[in-house]
Coordinates of C-alpha atoms and ligand atoms in Angstrom, one line a residue:
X1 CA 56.5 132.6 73.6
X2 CA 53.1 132.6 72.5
X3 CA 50.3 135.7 72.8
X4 CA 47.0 134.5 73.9
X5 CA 45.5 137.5 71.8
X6 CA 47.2 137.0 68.2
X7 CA 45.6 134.8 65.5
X8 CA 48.5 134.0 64.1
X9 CA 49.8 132.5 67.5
X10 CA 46.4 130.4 67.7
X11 CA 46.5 129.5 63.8
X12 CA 50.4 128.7 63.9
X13 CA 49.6 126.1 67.2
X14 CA 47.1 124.7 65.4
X15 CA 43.9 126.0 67.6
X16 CA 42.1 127.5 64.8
X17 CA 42.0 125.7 61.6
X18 CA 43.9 126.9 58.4
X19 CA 44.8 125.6 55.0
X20 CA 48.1 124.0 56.1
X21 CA 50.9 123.3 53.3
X22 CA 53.5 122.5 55.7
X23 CA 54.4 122.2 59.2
X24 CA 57.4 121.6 61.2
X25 CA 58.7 122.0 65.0
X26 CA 59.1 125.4 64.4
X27 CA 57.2 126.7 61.9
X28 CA 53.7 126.2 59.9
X29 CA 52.8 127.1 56.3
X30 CA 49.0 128.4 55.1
X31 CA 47.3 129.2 52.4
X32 CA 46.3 133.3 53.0
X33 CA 42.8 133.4 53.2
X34 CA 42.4 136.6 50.8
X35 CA 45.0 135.5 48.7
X36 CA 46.5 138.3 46.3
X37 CA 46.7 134.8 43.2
X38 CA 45.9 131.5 43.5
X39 CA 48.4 129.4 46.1
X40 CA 49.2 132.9 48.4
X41 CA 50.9 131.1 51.4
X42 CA 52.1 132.9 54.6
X43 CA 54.9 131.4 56.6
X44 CA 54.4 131.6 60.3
X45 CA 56.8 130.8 63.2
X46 CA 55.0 128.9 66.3
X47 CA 56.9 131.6 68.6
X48 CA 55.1 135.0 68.9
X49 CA 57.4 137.8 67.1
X50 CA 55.8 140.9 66.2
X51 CA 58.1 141.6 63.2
X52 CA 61.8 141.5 61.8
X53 CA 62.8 144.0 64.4
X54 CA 61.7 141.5 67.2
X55 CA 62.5 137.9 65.7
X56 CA 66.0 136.5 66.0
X57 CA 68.5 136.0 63.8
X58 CA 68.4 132.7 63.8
X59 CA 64.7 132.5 63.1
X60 CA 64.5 134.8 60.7
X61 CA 67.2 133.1 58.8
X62 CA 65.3 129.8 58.6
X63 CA 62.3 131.4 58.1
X64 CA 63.6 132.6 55.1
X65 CA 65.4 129.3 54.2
X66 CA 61.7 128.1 54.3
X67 CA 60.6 130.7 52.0
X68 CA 63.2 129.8 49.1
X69 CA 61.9 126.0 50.1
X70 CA 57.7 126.4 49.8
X71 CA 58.5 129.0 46.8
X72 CA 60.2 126.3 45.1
X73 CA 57.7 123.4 45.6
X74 CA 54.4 126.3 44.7
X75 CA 56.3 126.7 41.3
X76 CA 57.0 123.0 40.6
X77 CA 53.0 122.7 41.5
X78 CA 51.1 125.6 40.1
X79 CA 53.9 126.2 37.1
X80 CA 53.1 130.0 37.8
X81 CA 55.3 132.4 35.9
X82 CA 57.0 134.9 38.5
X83 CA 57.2 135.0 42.2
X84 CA 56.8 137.6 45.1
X85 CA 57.9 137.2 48.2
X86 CA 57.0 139.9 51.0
X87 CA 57.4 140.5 54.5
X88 CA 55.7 143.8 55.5
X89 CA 56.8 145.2 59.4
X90 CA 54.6 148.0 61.2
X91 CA 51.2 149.7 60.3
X92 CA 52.4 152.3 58.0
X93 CA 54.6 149.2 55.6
X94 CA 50.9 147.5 55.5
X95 CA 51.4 144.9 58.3
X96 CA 48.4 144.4 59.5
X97 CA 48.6 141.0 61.3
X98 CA 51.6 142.0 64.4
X99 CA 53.0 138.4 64.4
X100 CA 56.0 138.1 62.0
X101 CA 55.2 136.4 58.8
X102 CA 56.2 135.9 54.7
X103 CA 53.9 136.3 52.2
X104 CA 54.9 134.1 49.1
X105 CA 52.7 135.1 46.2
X106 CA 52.7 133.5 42.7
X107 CA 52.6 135.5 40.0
X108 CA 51.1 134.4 37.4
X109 CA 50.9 136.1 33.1
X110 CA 48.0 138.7 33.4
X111 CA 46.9 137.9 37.1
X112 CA 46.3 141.7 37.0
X113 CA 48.1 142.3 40.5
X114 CA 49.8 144.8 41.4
X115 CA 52.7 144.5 43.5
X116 CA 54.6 147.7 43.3
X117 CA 56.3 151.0 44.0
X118 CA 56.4 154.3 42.6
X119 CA 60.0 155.3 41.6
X120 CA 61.3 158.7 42.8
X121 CA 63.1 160.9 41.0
X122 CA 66.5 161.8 43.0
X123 CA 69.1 163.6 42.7
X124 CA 72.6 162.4 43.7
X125 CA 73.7 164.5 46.3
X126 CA 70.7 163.0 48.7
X127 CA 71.5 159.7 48.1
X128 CA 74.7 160.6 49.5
X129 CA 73.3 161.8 52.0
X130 CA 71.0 159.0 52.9
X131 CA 74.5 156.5 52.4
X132 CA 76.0 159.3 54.9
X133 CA 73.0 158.6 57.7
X134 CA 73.0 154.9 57.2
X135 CA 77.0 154.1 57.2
X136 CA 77.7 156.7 60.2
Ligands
AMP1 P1 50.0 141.7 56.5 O1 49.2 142.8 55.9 O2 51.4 141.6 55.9 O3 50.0 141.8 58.0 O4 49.3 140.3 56.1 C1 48.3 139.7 56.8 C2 47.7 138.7 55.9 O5 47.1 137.7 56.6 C3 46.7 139.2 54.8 O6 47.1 138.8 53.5 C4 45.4 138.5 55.2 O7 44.7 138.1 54.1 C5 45.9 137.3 56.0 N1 45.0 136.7 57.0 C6 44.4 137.4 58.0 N2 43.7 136.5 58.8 C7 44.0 135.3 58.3 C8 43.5 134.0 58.6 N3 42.7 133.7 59.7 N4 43.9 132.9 57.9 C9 44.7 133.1 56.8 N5 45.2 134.3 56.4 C10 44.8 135.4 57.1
ZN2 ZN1 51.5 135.6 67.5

């Protein structure tokens, strides 16, 4: 399915121009137009997903399939130093385009990004706890 009203939809049918890197039946490859390093790339299915929750197993697993493909040809390419590969789902994890996509970002030595977390001190018992909620 495609949604009239997402960009994504229009960019992965090829309606509104992009920097394609690759294309196939299912699936189109661009360079992210404020990329986080040089040769930021965002996979995009043609079919209209929101995020992981919506898209289907089978997608998701070629999508990702792709990833570990594009990652490996941007490497050969650019010769960066590192790789990130992210795939942020609803408002509060950063998504801010609601059509499922991967972000594969080179890293690079001293590219002076910041792709992080801040680590949490825990304490054992709420881990098991969390395992507890999780497994049950
Ligand atoms: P996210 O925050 O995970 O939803 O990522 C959305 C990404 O899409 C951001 O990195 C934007 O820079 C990128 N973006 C938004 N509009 C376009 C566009 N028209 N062409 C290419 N990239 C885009
Ligand atoms: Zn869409």
């Amino acid at each position: 399915m495609i949604n009239t009203n997402c960009i994504f939809c229009k960019i992965a049918e090829g309606e509104i121009p992009s920097k394609t890197i690759y294309e196939d039946e299912k699936f189109r490859v661009i360079l992210d137009l404020g990329p986080a390093t040089k040769g930021h790339a965002l996979i995009l299915p043609k079919q209209h997903y929101a995020n992981i929750f919506e898209i289907p197993e089978k997608e998701v697993g070629e999508a990702f399939i792709l990833a570990k493909k594009i990652a490996g040809i941007i490497k050969e390419k650019l010769n960066c130093d590192g790789f990130n590969i992210i795939q942020n789902n609803e408002k509060t994890a950063g998504q801010t385009v609601f059509h499922f996509h991967i972000h594969l970002i080179p890293r690079y030595f001293d590219d002076g990004q910041k792709i992080n977390w801040q680590s949490q001190d825990v304490m054992q018992e709420e881990l098991e706890e969390v395992k507890a909620q999780i497994i049950n």
